[in-house]
Amino acid sequence: MAVKVVVGAQWGDEGKGKIIDILASQADLVIRSQGGNNAGHTIEVNGDVYKLHLIPSGILYPNKQCVIGYGVVIDPKVLISEIDGLKSRNITCDNLKIDPRAHVIMPWHIVLDELSEKARGSSDIGTTKKGIGPCYMDKAERTGIRIYDLINPDILTKKIKLHGEKKNKIIQKVYEEEPINLDEVIENYINYGKILKKYVADTFLTIHESIKHDKSVLFEGAQGTLLDIDVGTYPFVTSSHPTSSGACVGSGVGPTLIDEVVGVVKAYTTRVGKGPFPTELCNELGQEIRKNGNEFGTTTGRARRVGWFDAVIVKHAVRVNGLTSLAINKLDVLSGIEKLKICVAYKLADGTITQEFPPVLEDLEGCTPIYEEFEGFDEDISRCKSFYRLPESCKQYLSRISALCGCDIDIVGVGPGRDQSLYCK
Ligand code: GDP
Ligand code: IMO
Ligand code: MG
C-alpha cells in the first residue's frame, strides 16, 4: 500500500482538505505533520460543511487512524473545541493520537504574534495571529513547552512560571502592554492536559508500524509551498515547512518511504496575507473570481487576493516537493470568463526574462508576469462526471498547465463536494 503526501503547491487554501478527504477513503492512517491552527481545511460531505484546523481530515471516516505528529504546534484550547465540535456532530475522535513532542501554543504566543504584527506597522506579514511564529521561535530557542509537559502538571507549572515570567517582561517592557495572569494560565492548561492526556501516544511508532504492515498512509499538508520558511516568499511566509520534506521532518518518516507526492493547486491563484503576488488581479475580474470562488479565509475570514494561474510558482513547487501528480481544484469557478491567462515567465526589473522562480523577494517584487492567453468556457461544469466530457477549451487549459509545470494532472475539481472530482487516468 502507498505512502502519499499531499501538499499545497501555491500559497495555501488550494483545497487540500477536499483532496485529503477523497484520498482518505482509501487510507488507513492520516497524519498532520506541520503548522497549527493557522490552517483551515474545508470539507463538504452531502451538503454538510466541516472546517478543520488541527485534526487531520481523515477524522470524518469512523475507521481511520488520525495522527498529529510532532512537527505540529498545538493550541490545546482550539484542539479541545474542535474535538467537542466533531463529537456534537456524532464524529468520534477516539482514533486520534497526538505526539508528546509536539509544541504547545501558549497565550503569550498569541499575544506576541499580535503585538509584533502591530509593531511592524505597514510592513506586517498579515499572519493569522494564532501564535504560530512565536511558538516555533521558542521551539528553535529550545524553551518551548511540549504536549508531554502539558500532561504533567508539576513540570507544566514550573515551565509556565519560568517562561511565562520572561514573556511577561517582554510584553511589559518592549510592548508596554499588560502582563498575562500566569496563575490563570496554569489552571487552564493543567485542565487542557487532563482532557488531552488520553490521546497522547508515540506517533512515530504508530506511523512506522502502519508502514511495516503495508497500510495505506496519507500525509495532510497545511499551508502551501510558497509559504515555506526557506523556499517561499520570505519573510511573507509561515514558520514551518509546508513541503513534502516537511512531512518527513515533522513525523519521523524518511524520504525513501514516500511513494507519491500530490500537489494541490487551484485553477487560478489566491493568497491571503501580505507579500508579492505577481499575477494578482486588482480589478473587477479579480473581484468576480473572489465572489464566484467564495475566496474568504477559512480561519480568519479575510478576503483572499486573487490572480491568474502562475506556472512559474507551480513549476517551482513541483521540483521542491518532487510532485508525482497535480490535483487542480475550482476549475468550475472560471466558467464565464472569456479569455483565461496563464503566467509562463517573469520579466525582471532589469528586463531579463526568466521561467525560474527568483530566489529573493526583491527580484520577485519587481517582476512583470508574461502571459499566454486561452479561450475560456461558458458551460456550468460543476455536474460534469468525466474528465473527457469537459469542454475542449478546459482540456486545452489543463493540458498547457501540465506541460508548463512538468507534472501530470490526476484530479480535477469542479465543485467542493466529495463527488465533484474528475479523474484523468
Ligand atoms: P485548504 O486549506 O487547502 O484545505 O483549502 P480551504 O478549505 O481553505 O479552501 C478551499 C475552498 O474551496 C473550500 O471552501 C472548499 O470547499 C472549496 N473547494 C475545494 N475544491 C473546490 C472546487 O473544485 N470547486 C469549488 N467551487 N470549490 C472548491
Ligand atoms: P491552509 O492549510 C493560507 C499565511 C498567513 C500569512 C502567513 C503567515 O488553510 O492552506 P502565520 O499565522 O502562519 O504566521 O501566517 O501565512 N497562512 C495561510 N494562508 N492558508 C493557510 O493554511 C495559511 N496558514 C498561514 O495568511 O500570510
Ligand atoms: Mg485553508
Coordinates of C-alpha atoms and ligand atoms in Angstrom, one line a residue:
M1 CA 0.0 0.0 0.0
A2 CA 1.1 3.5 -0.7
V3 CA 2.6 6.2 1.5
K4 CA 1.3 9.5 0.0
V5 CA 2.0 13.1 0.9
V6 CA -0.5 15.8 -0.1
V7 CA 0.9 19.4 -0.2
G8 CA -0.3 22.8 -1.2
A9 CA 1.6 23.9 -4.3
Q10 CA 0.7 27.7 -4.2
W11 CA 0.1 30.0 -1.2
G12 CA -2.3 27.8 0.8
D13 CA -6.1 27.2 0.6
E14 CA -5.8 25.2 -2.6
G15 CA -8.5 22.7 -1.4
K16 CA -6.1 20.3 0.3
G17 CA -8.9 19.3 2.8
K18 CA -11.2 18.2 0.0
I19 CA -8.4 16.2 -1.8
I20 CA -7.4 14.5 1.5
D21 CA -11.0 13.7 2.2
I22 CA -11.2 11.9 -1.2
L23 CA -7.9 10.1 -0.8
A24 CA -8.6 9.2 2.8
S25 CA -11.3 6.8 1.7
Q26 CA -8.5 4.5 0.6
A27 CA -6.2 5.2 3.6
D28 CA -5.7 3.6 7.0
L29 CA -3.8 6.5 8.6
V30 CA -3.9 10.2 8.1
I31 CA -1.2 12.5 9.5
R32 CA -0.7 16.2 10.1
S33 CA 3.0 17.0 10.5
Q34 CA 3.5 20.8 10.5
G35 CA 1.7 24.1 11.0
G36 CA -1.1 24.6 13.5
N37 CA -4.5 26.2 13.6
N38 CA -3.4 28.8 11.1
A39 CA -4.6 26.1 8.7
G40 CA -8.3 25.9 7.8
H41 CA -9.4 22.9 5.7
T42 CA -12.9 22.8 4.4
I43 CA -14.7 19.5 3.5
E44 CA -18.1 19.2 2.1
V45 CA -19.9 15.9 2.5
N46 CA -23.5 15.6 1.2
G47 CA -24.0 19.3 1.8
D48 CA -22.6 19.3 5.4
V49 CA -19.6 21.6 5.7
Y50 CA -16.7 20.8 8.1
K51 CA -13.9 23.2 8.8
L52 CA -10.9 21.6 10.4
H53 CA -7.8 23.5 11.8
L54 CA -5.8 20.9 13.6
I55 CA -7.4 17.5 13.3
P56 CA -6.5 15.6 10.1
S57 CA -9.3 15.5 7.6
G58 CA -9.4 11.6 7.8
I59 CA -11.4 12.0 11.0
L60 CA -14.6 12.2 9.1
Y61 CA -14.3 8.4 8.4
P62 CA -15.0 6.4 11.5
N63 CA -12.4 3.7 10.9
K64 CA -9.3 5.8 10.1
Q65 CA -6.4 6.3 12.5
C66 CA -5.5 10.1 12.7
V67 CA -2.2 11.4 14.0
I68 CA -1.0 14.9 14.9
G69 CA 2.8 14.5 14.6
Y70 CA 5.5 16.3 16.5
G71 CA 6.1 18.9 13.9
V72 CA 2.7 20.5 14.5
V73 CA 2.2 23.3 17.0
I74 CA -0.9 22.8 19.1
D75 CA -3.2 25.3 20.7
P76 CA -4.9 22.9 23.2
K77 CA -8.0 25.1 23.6
V78 CA -8.6 25.1 19.9
L79 CA -8.0 21.3 19.7
I80 CA -10.4 20.6 22.5
S81 CA -13.1 22.8 21.0
E82 CA -12.5 21.0 17.6
I83 CA -12.9 17.6 19.2
D84 CA -16.0 18.8 21.0
G85 CA -17.4 20.3 17.8
L86 CA -16.9 17.0 15.9
K87 CA -18.4 15.0 18.8
S88 CA -21.5 17.2 18.7
R89 CA -21.9 16.1 15.1
N90 CA -21.5 12.4 16.0
I91 CA -17.9 12.2 14.8
T92 CA -15.7 10.3 17.2
C93 CA -12.1 11.4 17.9
D94 CA -11.2 8.2 19.7
N95 CA -9.0 7.3 16.8
L96 CA -6.8 10.4 17.2
K97 CA -3.3 10.3 18.5
I98 CA -1.1 13.3 19.5
D99 CA 2.7 13.1 19.8
P100 CA 4.1 14.1 23.2
R101 CA 6.9 16.0 21.4
A102 CA 4.6 18.4 19.6
H103 CA 4.9 22.0 20.9
V104 CA 2.1 23.8 22.7
I105 CA 0.9 27.3 21.7
M106 CA 0.7 29.3 24.9
P107 CA -1.3 32.5 25.5
W108 CA 1.8 34.6 25.2
H109 CA 2.5 33.3 21.7
I110 CA -0.9 34.6 20.6
V111 CA -0.3 38.0 22.4
L112 CA 3.2 38.3 21.0
D113 CA 2.0 37.4 17.4
E114 CA -0.5 40.2 17.7
L115 CA 1.9 42.7 19.2
S116 CA 4.8 42.1 16.8
E117 CA 2.4 42.4 13.9
K118 CA 1.1 45.7 15.2
A119 CA 4.7 46.9 15.8
R120 CA 5.6 46.1 12.2
G121 CA 3.0 48.7 11.1
S122 CA 2.6 48.7 7.3
S123 CA 5.3 46.1 6.9
D124 CA 3.3 43.5 8.8
I125 CA 3.2 39.9 7.4
G126 CA -0.5 39.5 7.7
T127 CA -0.2 36.5 10.0
T128 CA -3.3 34.6 11.2
K129 CA -2.4 35.8 14.8
K130 CA -2.7 32.3 16.1
G131 CA 0.7 32.4 17.8
I132 CA 2.3 30.1 15.2
G133 CA 5.5 32.1 14.6
P134 CA 6.3 32.8 18.3
C135 CA 5.7 29.1 19.2
Y136 CA 8.1 27.9 16.5
M137 CA 10.5 30.6 17.8
D138 CA 10.5 29.1 21.3
K139 CA 10.9 25.6 19.8
A140 CA 14.0 26.7 17.9
E141 CA 15.3 28.6 21.1
R142 CA 14.7 25.3 23.0
T143 CA 12.4 27.0 25.6
G144 CA 9.2 25.6 24.3
I145 CA 6.5 23.7 26.2
R146 CA 5.5 20.4 24.7
I147 CA 2.5 18.1 24.9
Y148 CA 4.4 15.9 27.4
D149 CA 4.8 18.9 29.7
L150 CA 1.1 19.7 29.3
I151 CA 0.0 16.4 30.6
N152 CA 2.4 16.5 33.6
P153 CA 1.1 19.2 35.9
D154 CA 4.3 19.6 38.0
I155 CA 6.5 20.1 35.0
L156 CA 3.9 22.3 33.4
T157 CA 3.6 24.6 36.4
K158 CA 7.4 25.0 36.6
K159 CA 7.7 25.8 32.9
I160 CA 4.8 28.2 32.8
K161 CA 6.3 30.2 35.8
L162 CA 9.8 30.2 34.2
H163 CA 9.0 31.0 30.6
G164 CA 5.8 33.0 31.4
E165 CA 7.6 35.4 33.6
K166 CA 10.2 36.1 30.9
K167 CA 7.4 36.6 28.3
N168 CA 5.6 39.0 30.6
K169 CA 8.7 41.1 30.8
I170 CA 8.8 41.3 27.0
I171 CA 5.1 42.2 26.9
Q172 CA 5.5 44.9 29.5
K173 CA 8.9 46.3 28.8
V174 CA 9.2 46.0 25.0
Y175 CA 5.5 46.5 24.1
E176 CA 4.3 48.4 27.2
E177 CA 1.2 46.2 27.5
E178 CA -0.5 44.4 30.4
P179 CA 1.1 41.1 31.6
I180 CA -0.6 37.8 31.3
N181 CA -2.1 36.3 34.5
L182 CA 0.1 33.2 34.9
D183 CA -2.0 31.6 37.7
E184 CA -4.9 31.5 35.3
V185 CA -2.7 30.0 32.5
I186 CA -1.5 27.3 34.9
E187 CA -5.1 26.4 35.9
N188 CA -6.4 26.4 32.3
Y189 CA -3.5 24.5 30.8
I190 CA -3.5 21.8 33.6
N191 CA -7.1 21.3 32.7
Y192 CA -6.4 21.1 29.0
G193 CA -3.7 18.5 29.8
K194 CA -6.2 16.4 31.7
I195 CA -8.6 16.4 28.8
L196 CA -6.0 15.6 26.1
K197 CA -4.0 13.0 28.0
K198 CA -5.9 10.1 26.7
Y199 CA -4.9 11.0 23.1
V200 CA -1.2 11.2 23.7
A201 CA 1.0 8.4 22.2
D202 CA 4.3 7.9 20.5
T203 CA 3.1 8.6 17.0
F204 CA 6.4 7.8 15.5
L205 CA 5.7 4.1 16.4
T206 CA 2.1 4.3 15.1
I207 CA 3.3 5.5 11.7
H208 CA 6.2 3.1 11.4
E209 CA 4.0 0.1 12.5
S210 CA 1.5 1.1 9.9
I211 CA 4.1 1.3 7.1
K212 CA 5.6 -2.0 8.2
H213 CA 2.2 -3.7 8.0
D214 CA 1.7 -2.4 4.5
K215 CA -1.1 0.0 5.5
S216 CA -2.0 3.0 3.3
V217 CA -0.7 6.2 4.9
L218 CA -1.6 9.8 3.9
F219 CA 0.1 13.0 5.0
E220 CA -2.1 16.1 5.1
G221 CA 0.0 19.2 4.3
A222 CA -1.1 22.5 5.7
Q223 CA -0.4 25.9 4.1
G224 CA 1.4 25.9 0.7
T225 CA 4.9 25.6 -0.7
L226 CA 5.2 29.4 -1.4
L227 CA 4.6 29.9 2.4
D228 CA 7.6 27.7 3.3
I229 CA 10.1 29.5 5.5
D230 CA 13.0 28.7 3.2
V231 CA 11.7 28.3 -0.3
G232 CA 8.7 30.6 0.0
T233 CA 8.4 34.4 -0.3
Y234 CA 10.3 35.1 2.9
P235 CA 9.6 37.0 5.1
F236 CA 5.9 36.8 3.9
V237 CA 5.7 33.1 4.9
T238 CA 4.7 30.9 7.7
S239 CA 7.2 29.5 10.2
S240 CA 7.3 25.8 9.2
H241 CA 8.0 23.7 6.1
P242 CA 4.7 23.0 4.2
T243 CA 6.6 20.8 1.8
S244 CA 7.0 17.0 1.3
S245 CA 10.3 17.2 3.1
G246 CA 8.4 19.0 6.0
A247 CA 6.2 15.9 6.2
C248 CA 9.3 13.8 6.8
V249 CA 10.8 16.1 9.4
G250 CA 7.5 16.6 11.3
S251 CA 6.6 13.0 11.6
G252 CA 9.8 11.0 11.6
V253 CA 9.4 9.3 8.2
G254 CA 12.4 9.1 5.9
P255 CA 12.0 10.2 2.3
T256 CA 12.6 6.8 0.8
L257 CA 9.4 5.6 2.4
I258 CA 7.3 8.0 0.4
D259 CA 5.7 6.6 -2.8
E260 CA 3.7 9.6 -4.1
V261 CA 3.5 13.3 -3.6
V262 CA 0.3 15.1 -4.7
G263 CA 0.5 18.8 -5.2
V264 CA -2.9 20.6 -4.8
V265 CA -3.5 23.8 -6.8
K266 CA -6.4 26.0 -7.8
A267 CA -7.1 26.6 -11.5
Y268 CA -6.1 30.2 -10.7
T269 CA -4.1 31.6 -7.7
T270 CA -5.0 33.0 -4.3
R271 CA -3.1 34.4 -1.4
V272 CA -4.2 35.6 2.0
G273 CA -1.9 37.9 3.9
K274 CA 0.8 40.2 2.6
G275 CA 3.7 39.6 0.2
P276 CA 4.4 39.6 -3.5
F277 CA 1.9 38.1 -5.9
P278 CA 2.9 38.7 -9.5
T279 CA -0.3 37.6 -11.2
E280 CA -2.7 39.3 -8.8
L281 CA -5.8 40.8 -10.4
C282 CA -6.6 44.1 -8.6
N283 CA -9.6 44.8 -10.8
E284 CA -13.2 43.8 -11.4
L285 CA -12.3 40.4 -12.8
G286 CA -10.4 39.7 -9.6
Q287 CA -13.4 40.6 -7.5
E288 CA -15.7 38.5 -9.7
I289 CA -13.4 35.4 -9.2
R290 CA -13.3 36.1 -5.5
K291 CA -17.1 36.2 -5.4
N292 CA -17.6 33.2 -7.6
G293 CA -15.0 31.1 -5.8
N294 CA -16.1 32.4 -2.3
E295 CA -12.5 33.3 -1.7
F296 CA -12.6 34.3 2.0
G297 CA -10.3 32.7 4.6
T298 CA -11.5 29.6 6.4
T299 CA -9.5 30.6 9.5
T300 CA -9.7 34.4 9.6
G301 CA -12.5 35.2 7.2
R302 CA -10.2 37.7 5.4
A303 CA -10.8 38.3 1.7
R304 CA -8.3 36.3 -0.3
R305 CA -6.3 38.1 -3.0
V306 CA -7.0 36.5 -6.4
G307 CA -4.9 36.2 -9.6
W308 CA -4.2 34.2 -12.8
F309 CA -2.6 30.7 -12.6
D310 CA 1.1 31.2 -12.2
A311 CA 3.0 28.3 -13.8
V312 CA 6.4 29.7 -12.6
I313 CA 5.5 29.2 -8.9
V314 CA 3.8 25.8 -9.5
K315 CA 6.8 24.5 -11.5
H316 CA 9.0 25.6 -8.5
A317 CA 6.6 23.6 -6.2
V318 CA 6.8 20.6 -8.5
R319 CA 10.6 20.5 -8.0
V320 CA 10.7 21.5 -4.3
N321 CA 8.3 18.7 -3.4
G322 CA 9.2 16.1 -6.0
L323 CA 5.5 16.1 -7.0
T324 CA 4.3 12.9 -8.8
S325 CA 0.9 14.5 -9.7
L326 CA -1.2 17.6 -9.5
A327 CA -4.8 17.9 -8.3
I328 CA -6.4 21.1 -9.8
N329 CA -9.4 22.5 -7.9
K330 CA -12.0 25.1 -8.7
L331 CA -11.9 24.9 -12.4
D332 CA -15.7 25.5 -12.2
V333 CA -15.1 29.0 -10.8
L334 CA -13.5 30.1 -14.1
S335 CA -16.7 29.5 -16.1
G336 CA -18.0 32.6 -17.9
I337 CA -14.6 34.3 -18.3
E338 CA -14.0 35.0 -22.0
K339 CA -10.2 34.7 -22.0
L340 CA -8.1 32.9 -19.5
K341 CA -4.4 33.6 -18.8
I342 CA -1.5 31.6 -17.5
C343 CA 1.7 33.2 -16.4
V344 CA 4.5 31.3 -18.2
A345 CA 7.5 33.5 -17.3
Y346 CA 8.6 36.7 -15.5
K347 CA 10.2 39.8 -16.8
L348 CA 12.5 41.1 -14.1
A349 CA 13.1 44.8 -13.4
D350 CA 16.3 44.8 -15.4
G351 CA 14.5 43.4 -18.5
T352 CA 15.7 39.8 -18.1
I353 CA 13.1 37.1 -18.9
T354 CA 13.1 34.1 -16.7
Q355 CA 11.0 31.0 -16.3
E356 CA 12.5 30.3 -12.8
F357 CA 11.2 31.4 -9.5
P358 CA 13.5 34.2 -8.3
P359 CA 15.3 33.3 -5.1
V360 CA 14.9 36.7 -3.4
L361 CA 11.9 38.8 -2.7
E362 CA 13.5 41.9 -4.2
D363 CA 13.5 40.3 -7.7
L364 CA 10.0 38.8 -7.3
E365 CA 8.6 42.2 -6.3
G366 CA 9.9 43.9 -9.3
C367 CA 8.8 41.4 -11.9
T368 CA 6.1 41.6 -14.5
P369 CA 4.3 38.4 -15.5
I370 CA 4.3 37.2 -19.1
Y371 CA 1.1 35.5 -20.1
E372 CA -0.3 33.0 -22.6
E373 CA -3.9 33.5 -23.4
F374 CA -6.6 30.8 -23.8
E375 CA -10.2 30.5 -24.8
G376 CA -12.5 30.5 -21.8
F377 CA -15.6 28.4 -21.4
D378 CA -19.2 29.2 -20.5
E379 CA -20.6 25.9 -19.5
D380 CA -21.6 25.0 -15.9
I381 CA -19.1 22.2 -15.4
S382 CA -20.0 21.6 -11.7
R383 CA -22.1 18.5 -12.6
C384 CA -19.6 17.1 -15.1
K385 CA -18.9 13.5 -14.3
S386 CA -16.0 12.7 -16.6
F387 CA -12.8 14.5 -17.5
Y388 CA -13.4 13.6 -21.1
R389 CA -16.7 15.4 -21.1
L390 CA -15.1 18.7 -20.1
P391 CA -15.3 21.5 -22.8
E392 CA -12.4 21.3 -25.2
S393 CA -11.1 24.7 -24.0
C394 CA -10.9 23.4 -20.4
K395 CA -8.9 20.4 -21.5
Q396 CA -6.5 22.7 -23.5
Y397 CA -6.1 24.9 -20.5
L398 CA -5.3 22.0 -18.2
S399 CA -3.0 20.4 -20.7
R400 CA -0.9 23.5 -21.0
I401 CA -0.7 23.8 -17.2
S402 CA 0.5 20.3 -17.0
A403 CA 3.2 20.9 -19.7
L404 CA 4.4 24.1 -18.3
C405 CA 4.6 22.8 -14.7
G406 CA 6.2 19.5 -15.8
C407 CA 3.7 17.3 -13.9
D408 CA 0.7 15.1 -14.8
I409 CA -2.8 16.1 -13.6
D410 CA -4.6 13.3 -11.9
I411 CA -7.6 15.0 -10.3
V412 CA -9.7 18.0 -11.5
G413 CA -12.1 19.6 -9.0
V414 CA -15.3 21.1 -10.4
G415 CA -17.0 21.8 -7.1
P416 CA -16.5 21.5 -3.3
G417 CA -18.3 18.2 -2.8
R418 CA -16.8 14.7 -2.5
D419 CA -18.4 13.7 -5.8
Q420 CA -17.2 16.7 -7.8
S421 CA -13.8 15.4 -8.7
L422 CA -12.8 14.1 -12.1
Y423 CA -10.0 11.6 -12.6
C424 CA -7.8 12.0 -15.6
K425 CA -6.3 8.5 -15.7
Ligands
GDP1 P1 -7.3 24.1 2.1 O1 -6.8 25.0 3.2 O2 -6.2 23.9 1.1 O3 -7.9 22.8 2.6 O4 -8.5 24.9 1.4 P2 -9.7 25.7 2.1 O5 -10.6 24.8 2.6 O6 -9.1 26.8 3.0 O7 -10.2 26.5 0.8 C1 -10.7 25.8 -0.3 C2 -12.2 26.2 -0.6 O8 -12.6 25.8 -1.9 C3 -13.1 25.5 0.4 O9 -14.2 26.3 0.7 C4 -13.6 24.3 -0.4 O10 -14.9 23.8 -0.1 C5 -13.6 24.9 -1.8 N1 -13.4 23.9 -2.9 C6 -12.5 22.9 -3.0 N2 -12.4 22.4 -4.2 C7 -13.3 23.1 -5.0 C8 -13.7 23.0 -6.3 O11 -13.3 22.2 -7.1 N3 -14.7 23.9 -6.8 C9 -15.2 24.8 -5.9 N4 -16.2 25.7 -6.4 N5 -14.9 24.9 -4.6 C10 -13.9 24.1 -4.2
IMO2 P1 -4.2 26.2 4.9 O1 -3.6 25.0 5.5 C1 -3.4 30.3 3.5 C2 -0.5 32.7 5.8 C3 -1.0 33.9 6.6 C4 0.2 34.8 6.4 C5 1.4 33.8 6.6 C6 2.0 33.7 8.0 O2 -5.6 26.5 5.2 O3 -3.8 26.3 3.4 P2 1.1 32.5 10.2 O4 -0.1 32.7 11.0 O5 1.3 31.1 9.7 O6 2.3 33.0 10.9 O7 0.9 33.5 8.9 O8 0.9 32.6 6.2 N1 -1.1 31.4 6.1 C7 -2.0 30.8 5.3 N2 -2.6 31.2 4.1 N3 -3.7 29.1 4.0 C8 -3.2 28.7 5.2 O9 -3.4 27.4 5.6 C9 -2.3 29.5 5.9 N4 -1.6 29.4 7.0 C10 -0.9 30.5 7.1 O10 -2.1 34.4 5.9 O11 0.3 35.3 5.1
MG3 MG -7.3 26.8 4.1

